[in-house]
Coordinates of C-alpha atoms in Angstrom, one line a residue:
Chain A
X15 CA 34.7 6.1 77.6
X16 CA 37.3 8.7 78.8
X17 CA 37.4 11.0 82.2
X18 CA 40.0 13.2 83.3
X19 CA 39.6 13.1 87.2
X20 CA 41.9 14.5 90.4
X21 CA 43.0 11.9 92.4
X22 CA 42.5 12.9 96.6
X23 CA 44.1 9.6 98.0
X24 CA 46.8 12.3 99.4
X25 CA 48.0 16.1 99.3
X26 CA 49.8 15.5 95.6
X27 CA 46.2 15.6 93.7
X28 CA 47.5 13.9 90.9
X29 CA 45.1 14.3 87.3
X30 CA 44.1 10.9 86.3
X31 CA 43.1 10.5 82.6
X32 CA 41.1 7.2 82.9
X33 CA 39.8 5.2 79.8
X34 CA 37.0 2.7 80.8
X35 CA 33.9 0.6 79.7
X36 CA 30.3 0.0 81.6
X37 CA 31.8 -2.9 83.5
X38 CA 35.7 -2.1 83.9
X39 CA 38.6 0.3 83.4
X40 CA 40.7 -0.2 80.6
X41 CA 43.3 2.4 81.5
X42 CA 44.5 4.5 84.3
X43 CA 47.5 7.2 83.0
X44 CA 48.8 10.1 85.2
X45 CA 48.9 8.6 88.7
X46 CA 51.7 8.4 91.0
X47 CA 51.3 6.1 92.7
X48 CA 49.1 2.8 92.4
X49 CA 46.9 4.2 95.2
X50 CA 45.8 6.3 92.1
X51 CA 44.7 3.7 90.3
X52 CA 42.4 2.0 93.2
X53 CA 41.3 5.3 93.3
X54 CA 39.9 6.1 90.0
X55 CA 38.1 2.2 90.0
X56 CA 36.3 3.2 92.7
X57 CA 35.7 6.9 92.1
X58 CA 34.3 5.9 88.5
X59 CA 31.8 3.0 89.7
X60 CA 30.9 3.7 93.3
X61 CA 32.5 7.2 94.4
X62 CA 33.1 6.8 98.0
X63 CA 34.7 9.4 101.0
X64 CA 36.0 9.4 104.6
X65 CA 33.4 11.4 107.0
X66 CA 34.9 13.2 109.9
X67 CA 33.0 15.1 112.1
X68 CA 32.0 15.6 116.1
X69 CA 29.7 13.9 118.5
X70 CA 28.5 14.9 121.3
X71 CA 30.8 14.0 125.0
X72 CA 29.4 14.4 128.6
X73 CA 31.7 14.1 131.7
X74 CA 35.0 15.5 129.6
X75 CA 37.0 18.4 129.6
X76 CA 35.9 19.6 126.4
X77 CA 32.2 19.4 124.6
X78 CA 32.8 17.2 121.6
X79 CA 34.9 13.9 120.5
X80 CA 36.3 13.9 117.1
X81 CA 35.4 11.1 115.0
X82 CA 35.7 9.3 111.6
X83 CA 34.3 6.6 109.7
X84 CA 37.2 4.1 109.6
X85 CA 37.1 3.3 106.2
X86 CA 35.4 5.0 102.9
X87 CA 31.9 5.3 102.8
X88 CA 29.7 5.3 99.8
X89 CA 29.3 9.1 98.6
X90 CA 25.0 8.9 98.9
X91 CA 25.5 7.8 102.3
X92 CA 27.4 10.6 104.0
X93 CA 24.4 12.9 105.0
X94 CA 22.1 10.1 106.5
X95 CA 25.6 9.2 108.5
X96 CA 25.7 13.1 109.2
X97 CA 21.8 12.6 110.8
X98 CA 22.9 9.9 112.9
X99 CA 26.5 11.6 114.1
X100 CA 23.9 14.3 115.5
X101 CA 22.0 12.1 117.8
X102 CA 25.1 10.3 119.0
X103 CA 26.1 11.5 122.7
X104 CA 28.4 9.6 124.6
X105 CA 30.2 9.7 127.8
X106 CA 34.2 10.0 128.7
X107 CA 36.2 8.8 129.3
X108 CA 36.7 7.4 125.8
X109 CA 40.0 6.2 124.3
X110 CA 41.7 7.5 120.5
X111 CA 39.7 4.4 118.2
X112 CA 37.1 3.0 120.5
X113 CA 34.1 2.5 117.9
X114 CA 31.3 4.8 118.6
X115 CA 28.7 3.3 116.1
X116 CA 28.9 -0.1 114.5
X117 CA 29.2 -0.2 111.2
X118 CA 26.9 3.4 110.3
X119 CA 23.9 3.1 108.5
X120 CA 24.7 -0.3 106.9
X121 CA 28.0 1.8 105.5
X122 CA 30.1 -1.4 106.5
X123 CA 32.0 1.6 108.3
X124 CA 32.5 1.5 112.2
X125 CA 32.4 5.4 113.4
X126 CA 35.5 5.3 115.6
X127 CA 36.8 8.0 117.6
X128 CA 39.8 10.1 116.9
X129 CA 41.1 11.6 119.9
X130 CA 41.5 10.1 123.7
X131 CA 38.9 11.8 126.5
X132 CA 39.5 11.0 129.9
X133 CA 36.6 11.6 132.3
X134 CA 36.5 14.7 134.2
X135 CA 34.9 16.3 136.9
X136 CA 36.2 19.4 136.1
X137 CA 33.6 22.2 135.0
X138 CA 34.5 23.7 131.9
Chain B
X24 CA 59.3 31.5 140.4
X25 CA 63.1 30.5 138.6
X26 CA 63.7 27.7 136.3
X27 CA 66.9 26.4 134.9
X28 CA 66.4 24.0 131.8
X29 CA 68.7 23.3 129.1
X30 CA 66.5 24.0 126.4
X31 CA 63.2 25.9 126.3
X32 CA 60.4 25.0 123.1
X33 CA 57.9 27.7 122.9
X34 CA 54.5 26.3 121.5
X35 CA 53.2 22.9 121.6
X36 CA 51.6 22.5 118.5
X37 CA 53.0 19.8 116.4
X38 CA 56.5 21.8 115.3
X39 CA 56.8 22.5 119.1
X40 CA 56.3 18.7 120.0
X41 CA 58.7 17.4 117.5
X42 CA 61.0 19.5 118.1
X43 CA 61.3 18.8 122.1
X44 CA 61.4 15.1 120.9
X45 CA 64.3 15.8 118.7
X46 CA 66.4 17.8 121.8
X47 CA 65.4 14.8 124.0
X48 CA 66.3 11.9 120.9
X49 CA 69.9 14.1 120.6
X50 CA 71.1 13.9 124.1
X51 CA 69.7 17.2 125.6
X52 CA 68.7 16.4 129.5
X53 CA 66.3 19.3 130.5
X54 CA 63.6 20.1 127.9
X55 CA 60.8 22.4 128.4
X56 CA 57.9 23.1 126.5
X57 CA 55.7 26.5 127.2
X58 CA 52.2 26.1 125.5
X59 CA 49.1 28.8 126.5
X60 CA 46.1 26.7 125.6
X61 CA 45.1 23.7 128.2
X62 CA 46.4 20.7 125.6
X63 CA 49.2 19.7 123.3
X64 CA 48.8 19.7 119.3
X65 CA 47.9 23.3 118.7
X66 CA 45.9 23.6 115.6
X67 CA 45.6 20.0 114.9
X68 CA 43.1 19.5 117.3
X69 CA 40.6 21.4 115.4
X70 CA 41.6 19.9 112.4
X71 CA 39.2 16.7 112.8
X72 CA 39.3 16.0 109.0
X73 CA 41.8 13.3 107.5
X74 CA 44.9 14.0 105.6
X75 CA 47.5 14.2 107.9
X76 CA 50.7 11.8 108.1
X77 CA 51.2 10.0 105.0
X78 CA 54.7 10.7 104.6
X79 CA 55.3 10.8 108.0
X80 CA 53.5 8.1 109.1
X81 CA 52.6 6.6 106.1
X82 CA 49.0 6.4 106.9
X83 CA 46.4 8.6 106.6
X84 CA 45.4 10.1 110.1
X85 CA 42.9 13.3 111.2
X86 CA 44.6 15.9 113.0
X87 CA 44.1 14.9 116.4
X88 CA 45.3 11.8 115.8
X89 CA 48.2 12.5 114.1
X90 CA 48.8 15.5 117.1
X91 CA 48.4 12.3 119.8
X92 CA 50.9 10.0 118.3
X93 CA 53.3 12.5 119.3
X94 CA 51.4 13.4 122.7
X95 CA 52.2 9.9 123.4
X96 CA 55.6 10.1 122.3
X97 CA 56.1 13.2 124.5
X98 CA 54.9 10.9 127.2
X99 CA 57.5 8.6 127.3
X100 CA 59.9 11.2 127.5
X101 CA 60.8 13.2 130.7
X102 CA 60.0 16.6 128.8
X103 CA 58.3 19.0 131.1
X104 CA 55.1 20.5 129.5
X105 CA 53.7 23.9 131.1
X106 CA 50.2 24.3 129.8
X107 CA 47.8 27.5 129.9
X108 CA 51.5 29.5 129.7
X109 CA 52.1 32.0 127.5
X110 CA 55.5 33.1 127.0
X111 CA 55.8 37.3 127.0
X112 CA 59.6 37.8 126.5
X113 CA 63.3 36.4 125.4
X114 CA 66.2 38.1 126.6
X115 CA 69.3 36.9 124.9
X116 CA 72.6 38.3 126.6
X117 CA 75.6 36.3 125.0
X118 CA 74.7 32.4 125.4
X119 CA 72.7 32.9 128.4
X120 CA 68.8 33.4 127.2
X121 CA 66.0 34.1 129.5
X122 CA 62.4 33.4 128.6
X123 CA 59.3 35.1 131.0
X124 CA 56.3 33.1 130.9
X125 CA 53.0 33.6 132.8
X126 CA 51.2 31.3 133.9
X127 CA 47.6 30.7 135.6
X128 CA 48.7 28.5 138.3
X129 CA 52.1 29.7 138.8
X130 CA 52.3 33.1 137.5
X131 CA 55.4 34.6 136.3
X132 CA 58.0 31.8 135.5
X133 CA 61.7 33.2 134.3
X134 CA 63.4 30.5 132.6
X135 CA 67.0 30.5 132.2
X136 CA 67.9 28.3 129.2
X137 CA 71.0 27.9 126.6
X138 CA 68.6 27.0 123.6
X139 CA 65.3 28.7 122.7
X140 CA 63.3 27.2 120.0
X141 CA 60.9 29.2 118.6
X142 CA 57.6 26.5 117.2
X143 CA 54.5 29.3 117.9
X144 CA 52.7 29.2 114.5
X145 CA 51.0 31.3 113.0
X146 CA 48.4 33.3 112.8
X147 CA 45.2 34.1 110.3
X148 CA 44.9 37.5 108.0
X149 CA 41.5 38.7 109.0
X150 CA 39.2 41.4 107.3
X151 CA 41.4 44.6 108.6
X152 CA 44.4 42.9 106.8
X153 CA 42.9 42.8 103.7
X154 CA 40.5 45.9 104.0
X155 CA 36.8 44.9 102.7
X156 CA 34.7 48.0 102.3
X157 CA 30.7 47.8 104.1
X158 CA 30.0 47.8 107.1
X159 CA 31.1 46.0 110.3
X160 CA 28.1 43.8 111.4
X161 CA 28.6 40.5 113.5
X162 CA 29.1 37.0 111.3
X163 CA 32.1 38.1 109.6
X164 CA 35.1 36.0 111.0
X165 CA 38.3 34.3 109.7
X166 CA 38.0 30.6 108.7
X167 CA 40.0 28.7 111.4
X168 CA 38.0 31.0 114.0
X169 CA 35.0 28.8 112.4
X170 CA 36.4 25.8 112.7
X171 CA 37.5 26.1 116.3
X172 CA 33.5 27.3 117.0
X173 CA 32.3 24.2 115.3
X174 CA 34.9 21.5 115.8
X175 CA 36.1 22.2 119.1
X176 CA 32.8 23.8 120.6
X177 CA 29.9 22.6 118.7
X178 CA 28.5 26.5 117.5
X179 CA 27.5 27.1 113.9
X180 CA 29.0 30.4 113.2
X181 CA 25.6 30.4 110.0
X182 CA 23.7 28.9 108.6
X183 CA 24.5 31.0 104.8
X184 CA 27.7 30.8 104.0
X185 CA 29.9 33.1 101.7
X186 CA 33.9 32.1 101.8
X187 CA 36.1 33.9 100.8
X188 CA 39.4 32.8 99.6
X189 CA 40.0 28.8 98.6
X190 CA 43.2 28.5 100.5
X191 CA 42.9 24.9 102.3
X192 CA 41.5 25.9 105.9
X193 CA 38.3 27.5 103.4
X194 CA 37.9 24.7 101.7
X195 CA 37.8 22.4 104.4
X196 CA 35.4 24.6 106.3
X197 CA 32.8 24.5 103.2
X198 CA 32.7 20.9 103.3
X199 CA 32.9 21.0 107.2
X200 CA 29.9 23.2 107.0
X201 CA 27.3 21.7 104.5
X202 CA 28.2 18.6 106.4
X203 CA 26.7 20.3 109.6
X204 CA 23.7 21.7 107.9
X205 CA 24.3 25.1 106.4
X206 CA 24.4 26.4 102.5
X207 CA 27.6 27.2 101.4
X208 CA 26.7 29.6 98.8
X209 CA 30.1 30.5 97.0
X210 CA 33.8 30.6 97.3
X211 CA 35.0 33.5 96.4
X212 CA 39.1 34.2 95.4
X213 CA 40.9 37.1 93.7
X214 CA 43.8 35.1 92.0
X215 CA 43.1 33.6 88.8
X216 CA 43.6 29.7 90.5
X217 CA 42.9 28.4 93.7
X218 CA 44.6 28.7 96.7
X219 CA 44.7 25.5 98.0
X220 CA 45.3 21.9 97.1
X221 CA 43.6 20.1 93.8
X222 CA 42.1 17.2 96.0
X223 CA 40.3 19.6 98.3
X224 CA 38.8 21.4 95.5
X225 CA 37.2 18.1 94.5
X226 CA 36.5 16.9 97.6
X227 CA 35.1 20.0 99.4
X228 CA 33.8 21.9 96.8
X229 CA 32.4 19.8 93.4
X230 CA 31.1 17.3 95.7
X231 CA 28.5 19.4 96.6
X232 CA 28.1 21.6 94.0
X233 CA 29.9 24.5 95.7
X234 CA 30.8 27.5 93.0
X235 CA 34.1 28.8 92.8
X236 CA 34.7 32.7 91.6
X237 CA 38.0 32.9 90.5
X238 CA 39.3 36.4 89.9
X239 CA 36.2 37.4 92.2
X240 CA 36.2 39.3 95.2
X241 CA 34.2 40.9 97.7
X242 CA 33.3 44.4 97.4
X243 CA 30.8 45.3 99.7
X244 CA 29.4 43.8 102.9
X245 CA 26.0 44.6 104.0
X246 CA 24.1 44.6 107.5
X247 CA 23.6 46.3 110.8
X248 CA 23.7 43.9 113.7
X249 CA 24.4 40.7 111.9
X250 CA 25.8 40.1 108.3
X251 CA 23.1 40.0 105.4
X252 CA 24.4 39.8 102.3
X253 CA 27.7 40.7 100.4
X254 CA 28.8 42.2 97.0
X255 CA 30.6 40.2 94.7
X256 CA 32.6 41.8 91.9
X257 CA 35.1 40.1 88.8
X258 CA 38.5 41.7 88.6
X259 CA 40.4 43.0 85.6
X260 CA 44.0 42.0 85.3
X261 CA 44.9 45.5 87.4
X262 CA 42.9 43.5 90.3
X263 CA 40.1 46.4 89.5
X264 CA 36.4 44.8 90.7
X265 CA 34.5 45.7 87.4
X266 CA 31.5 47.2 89.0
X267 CA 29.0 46.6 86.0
X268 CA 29.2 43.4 86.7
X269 CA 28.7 43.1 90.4
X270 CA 26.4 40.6 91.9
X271 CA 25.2 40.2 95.4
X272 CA 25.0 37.1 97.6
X273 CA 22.8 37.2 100.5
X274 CA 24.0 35.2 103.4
X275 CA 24.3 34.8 107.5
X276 CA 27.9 34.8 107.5
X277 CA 31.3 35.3 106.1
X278 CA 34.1 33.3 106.4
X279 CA 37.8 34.2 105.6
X280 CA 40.6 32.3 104.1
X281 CA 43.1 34.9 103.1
X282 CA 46.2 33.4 104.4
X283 CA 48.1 33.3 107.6
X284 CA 51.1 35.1 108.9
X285 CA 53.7 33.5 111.0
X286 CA 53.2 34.8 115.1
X287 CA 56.5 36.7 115.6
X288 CA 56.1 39.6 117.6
X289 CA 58.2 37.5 120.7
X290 CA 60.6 36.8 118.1
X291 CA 61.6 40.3 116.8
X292 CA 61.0 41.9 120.4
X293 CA 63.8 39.5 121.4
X294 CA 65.8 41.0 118.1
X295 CA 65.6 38.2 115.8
X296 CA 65.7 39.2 111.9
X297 CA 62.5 38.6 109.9
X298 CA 62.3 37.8 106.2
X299 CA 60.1 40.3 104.7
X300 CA 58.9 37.2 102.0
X301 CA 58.1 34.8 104.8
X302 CA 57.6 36.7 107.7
X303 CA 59.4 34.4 109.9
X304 CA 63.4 34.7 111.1
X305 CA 65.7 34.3 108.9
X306 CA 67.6 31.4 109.7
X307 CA 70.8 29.8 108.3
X308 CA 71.2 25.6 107.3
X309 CA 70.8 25.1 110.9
X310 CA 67.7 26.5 111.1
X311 CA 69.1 29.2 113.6
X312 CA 68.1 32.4 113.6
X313 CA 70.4 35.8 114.1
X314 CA 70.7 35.2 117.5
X315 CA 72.5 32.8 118.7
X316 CA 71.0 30.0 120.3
X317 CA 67.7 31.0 119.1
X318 CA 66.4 28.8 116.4
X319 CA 62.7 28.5 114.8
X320 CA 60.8 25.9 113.3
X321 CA 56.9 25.0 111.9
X322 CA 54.5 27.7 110.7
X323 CA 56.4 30.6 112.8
X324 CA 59.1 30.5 110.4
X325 CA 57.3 29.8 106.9
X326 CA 53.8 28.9 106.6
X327 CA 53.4 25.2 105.6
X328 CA 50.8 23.4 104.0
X329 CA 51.3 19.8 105.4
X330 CA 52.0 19.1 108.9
X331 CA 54.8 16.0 107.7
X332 CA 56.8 18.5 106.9
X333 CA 56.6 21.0 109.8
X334 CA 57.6 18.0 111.7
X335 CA 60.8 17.1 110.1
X336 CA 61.8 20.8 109.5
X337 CA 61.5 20.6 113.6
X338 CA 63.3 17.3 114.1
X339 CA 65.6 18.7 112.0
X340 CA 65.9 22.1 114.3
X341 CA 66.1 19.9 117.4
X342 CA 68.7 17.9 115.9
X343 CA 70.9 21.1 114.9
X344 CA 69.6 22.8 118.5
X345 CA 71.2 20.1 120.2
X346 CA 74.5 20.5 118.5
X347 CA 74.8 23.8 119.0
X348 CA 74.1 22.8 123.4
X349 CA 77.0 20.0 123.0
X350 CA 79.5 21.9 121.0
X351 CA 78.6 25.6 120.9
X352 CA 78.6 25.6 117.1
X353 CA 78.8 29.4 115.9
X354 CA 76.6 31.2 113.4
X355 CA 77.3 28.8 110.0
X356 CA 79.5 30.9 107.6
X357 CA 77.0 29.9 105.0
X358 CA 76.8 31.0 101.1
X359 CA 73.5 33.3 100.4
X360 CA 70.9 31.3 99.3
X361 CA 69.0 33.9 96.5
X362 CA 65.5 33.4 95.2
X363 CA 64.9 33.9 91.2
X364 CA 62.7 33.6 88.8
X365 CA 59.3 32.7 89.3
X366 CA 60.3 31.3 93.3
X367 CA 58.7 33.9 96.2
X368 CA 60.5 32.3 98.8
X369 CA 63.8 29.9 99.2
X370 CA 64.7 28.9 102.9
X371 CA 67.3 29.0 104.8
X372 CA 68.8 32.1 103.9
X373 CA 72.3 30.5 104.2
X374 CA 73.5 27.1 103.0
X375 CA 76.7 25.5 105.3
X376 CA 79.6 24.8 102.8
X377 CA 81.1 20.7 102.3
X378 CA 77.5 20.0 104.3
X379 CA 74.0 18.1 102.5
X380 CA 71.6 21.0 102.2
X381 CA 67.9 21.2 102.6
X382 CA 65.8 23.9 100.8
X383 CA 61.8 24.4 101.1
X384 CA 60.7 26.7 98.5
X385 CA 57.2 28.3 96.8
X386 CA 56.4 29.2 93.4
X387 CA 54.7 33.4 92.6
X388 CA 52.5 31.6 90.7
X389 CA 51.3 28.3 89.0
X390 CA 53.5 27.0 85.8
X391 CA 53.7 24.4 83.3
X392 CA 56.9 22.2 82.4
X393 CA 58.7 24.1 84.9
X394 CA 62.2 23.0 85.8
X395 CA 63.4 23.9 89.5
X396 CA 67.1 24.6 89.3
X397 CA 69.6 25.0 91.8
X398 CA 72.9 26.9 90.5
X399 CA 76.2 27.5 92.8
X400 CA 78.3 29.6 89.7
X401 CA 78.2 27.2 86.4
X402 CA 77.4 23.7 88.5
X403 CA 73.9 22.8 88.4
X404 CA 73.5 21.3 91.7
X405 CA 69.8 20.2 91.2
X406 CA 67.4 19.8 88.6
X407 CA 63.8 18.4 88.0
X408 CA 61.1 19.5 85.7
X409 CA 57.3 19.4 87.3
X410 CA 54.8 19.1 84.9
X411 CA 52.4 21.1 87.1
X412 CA 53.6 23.3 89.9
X413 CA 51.8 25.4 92.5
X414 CA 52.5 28.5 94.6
X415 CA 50.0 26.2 97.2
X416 CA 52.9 23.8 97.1
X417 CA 56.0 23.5 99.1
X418 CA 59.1 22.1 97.2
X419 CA 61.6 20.4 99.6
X420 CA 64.7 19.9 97.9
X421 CA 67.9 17.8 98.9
X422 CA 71.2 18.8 97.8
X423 CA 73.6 16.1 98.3
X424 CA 76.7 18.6 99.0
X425 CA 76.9 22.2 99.2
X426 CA 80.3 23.3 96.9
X427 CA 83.1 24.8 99.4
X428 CA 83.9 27.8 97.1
X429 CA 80.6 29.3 96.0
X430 CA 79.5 33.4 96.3
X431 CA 75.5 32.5 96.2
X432 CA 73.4 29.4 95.5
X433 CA 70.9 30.8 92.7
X434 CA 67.4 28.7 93.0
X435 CA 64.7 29.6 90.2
X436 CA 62.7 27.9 87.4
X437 CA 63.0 27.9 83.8

């Protein structure tokens, strides 16, 4: 089987044209870089993405913390890791890669925070 | 209140940052930075997606990470940071400049400094910039106005969404908003291709089944108090909305990603030259603009599309900045640098003679098999075919030595 795809592994987007079978790929032509390659394996048999999004912070300076799954997770599970991101509220001070949630809805992905809060008594 | 620095960096987003790193890294004492929000890392900070920092860092970081590896840096330094300051004028009289900032805790600040750098971004186009009949409920806002409401204060701006434009910060937002809940009904954009990159159409967009108009744009927006529907129209090649085939979208709000503009009204009040194309200074090889002493660097003096690359342009401005404090170095005598076929932009404006030279450059419009060529007379200084090349794109290109005896350096495709 054949599949044009666009790699996203970084801003460059290269167009993969990849040649595979049920079990494998045969052939990856077009990529950069051998991140490409990795890439279409993966986004051919089990697509998967980095979620980044905001949880709720009490005791900071600001409303939210900034966080991001700390690896790929699995395409299907991004929305029940969105659910669970909602109910998440933590409190400052928090440091730039402190995990949050342990690996997120059996993702195998820690949610980890992106950004260092220190606490505050300071009303916004 | 009277401050006497060596060098003043207005902004601290991430051009801003660098940049003060750079003065400190090249020997320059007292370094100032003027921001007006209450943190470093200007935009990045509301840029919680990933992305950021693989060529700089090799490693793929979110914005505010990428923004607090050079917090950190900054805090190993002695820079002096003035937050919630906004700076309101330059004077430049000879070498002496003098900045006026105010300030919420310490009101007006005059700074007397040799070196000015200019790092204060840029800014969105919004509806009046690009004129969208209807009428003018609430809901209608630009795209990075979004995603400071969600990202940085946890408010959905709809719950409906209609974008128009697919430059990057729409794209972002449509995934960043079906993420968060809402229906992201349609991207909407007048040229013929998208304006942003090829991996966020994939990943923002057919993830999730978003349609993309191309050659589609807004005609109409409808509702009284709050937004409630829009007109959507396909264009002819004279950009002409063909009315028979109008359709309309309902929705609860519009966002817009129609391009940004670099922020340079302190800039030309202070008498710096803008380039009509980029609407930054111009600035020769050293990244200085027609002042003296006053150079610019990041988004305020061409709008870029990856952050790695504002950085160096600033390390590279602090670098030249700091010169220019040590040994006074005039206005380069540079040869013109002239933009051809098929390139809307080639910066600096002048090249420095017998010196490596760095040019960033954008295509009009998207190509095939294009080579970029740069000429000085008959010597072909550069050349490299793309097989794909877009306008969403910044080329950087490294010349190894600029000739001594050349009237203009021609860059264009062919």
């Amino acid at each position: 089987m054949k599949k044009t795809i666009i790699c996203i592994s970084c801003p460059l987007g290269c167009n993969l044209a990849v040649e595979y079978n049920n079990k494998a790929i045969i052939r990856v032509l077009g990529n950069a870089c051998n991140r490409g390659a990795k890439y279409a394996g993966k986004e051919i048999f089990s697509p998967e993405r980095v979620v980044t999004s905001t949880v709720k912070i009490m005791g900071a300076r600001v409303p939210l913390l900034s966080v991001k799954t700390d690896c790929s997770v699995s395409k299907e599970k991004m929305f029940d890791i969105m659910k669970q991101i909602f109910k998440i509220q933590i409190e400052a001070p928090i440091n730039r890669g402190s995990i949050i949630c342990k690996n997120i809805c059996g993702s195998g992905a820690n949610l980890v925070a992106t950004r260092t809060l220190d606490k505050t008594t300071q009303i916004r | 209140m009277i401050k006497n620095v060596d060098a003043i960096v207005i902004g601290g987003g991430p051009a801003g940052m660098a940049a003060a790193l750079s003065l400190k890294n090249n020997g320059i004492e007292k370094v100032l930075i003027a921001e007006r929000e209450d943190f470093l890392g200007g935009i990045l900070l509301q840029c919680i997606h990933n992305g950021f920092g693989l060529h700089r860092f090799k490693e793929e970081l979110t914005g505010p990470e990428y923004a607090e590896r050079y917090i950190d840096f900054l805090k190993s330094t002695d820079v002096e940071v003035l937050l919630k300051t906004c700076a309101i004028d330059i004077v430049s009289t000879g070498k002496k400049k003098k900045v006026y900032l105010m300030s919420e805790s310490s009101g007006l600040i005059e700074v007397n400094a040799k070196v000015v750098i200019l790092a204060m971004g840029c800014r969105e186009r919004n509806r009046g910039n690009i004129a969208i009949p209807g009428s003018r409920p609430a809901g209608v806002m630009t795209a990075g106005l979004a995603q400071k409401l969600v990202n940085r204060y946890g408010y959905m701006p709809g719950k409906e969404i209609v974008i128009l434009g697919s430059g990057d910060i729409g794209l972002i937002m449509a995934r960043r908003m079906t993420w968060e809940g809402a229906k992201v009904k349609a991207v909407i954009e007048l040229q013929s291709y998208p304006g942003g990159l090829n991996r966020n159409i994939v990943q923002c967009l057919n993830d999730y089944n978003i349609p993309l108009y191309l050659s589609h744009t807004i005609t109409n927006i409808y509702g009284n108090e709050r937004i409630r529907a829009v007109d959507v129209a396909p264009i002819n090649e004279f950009r002409e909305p063909l009315k028979e085939n109008t359709f309309n979208i309902t929705c609860d709000a519009l966002l817009l990603s129609v391009g940004l503009i670099p922020e340079n009204e302190l800039s030309s009040n202070a008498g710096v030259c803008l380039d009509k194309v980029t609407g930054g200074p111009l600035v020769d090889s050293n990244l200085m603009t027609s002042i003296s002493g006053i150079f610019a660097c990041g988004n305020v003096l061409h709008v870029h599309d990856l952050v790695d690359w504002a950085s160096e342009e600033a390390e590279d401005c602090g670098k030249s900045a700091g010169e220019y404090f040590k040994t006074a170095i005039v206005q380069a005598k540079g040869i013109p640098v002239k933009a051809g076929h098929l390139v809307r932009y080639a910066l600096p404006s002048t090249l420095e003679p017998g010196k490596p030279g760095l040019i960033s450059l954008r295509t009009i419009a998207p190509a095939e098999n294009a080579a970029i060529i740069v000429k000085a007379g008959d010597s072909v200084l550069y050349k490299k075919t793309h097989k794909k090349i877009f306008p969403s794109e910044m080329q950087r290109i490294k010349i190894d030595t600029v000739p001594e005896n050349a009237d203009a350096i021609h860059v264009y495709f062919e």
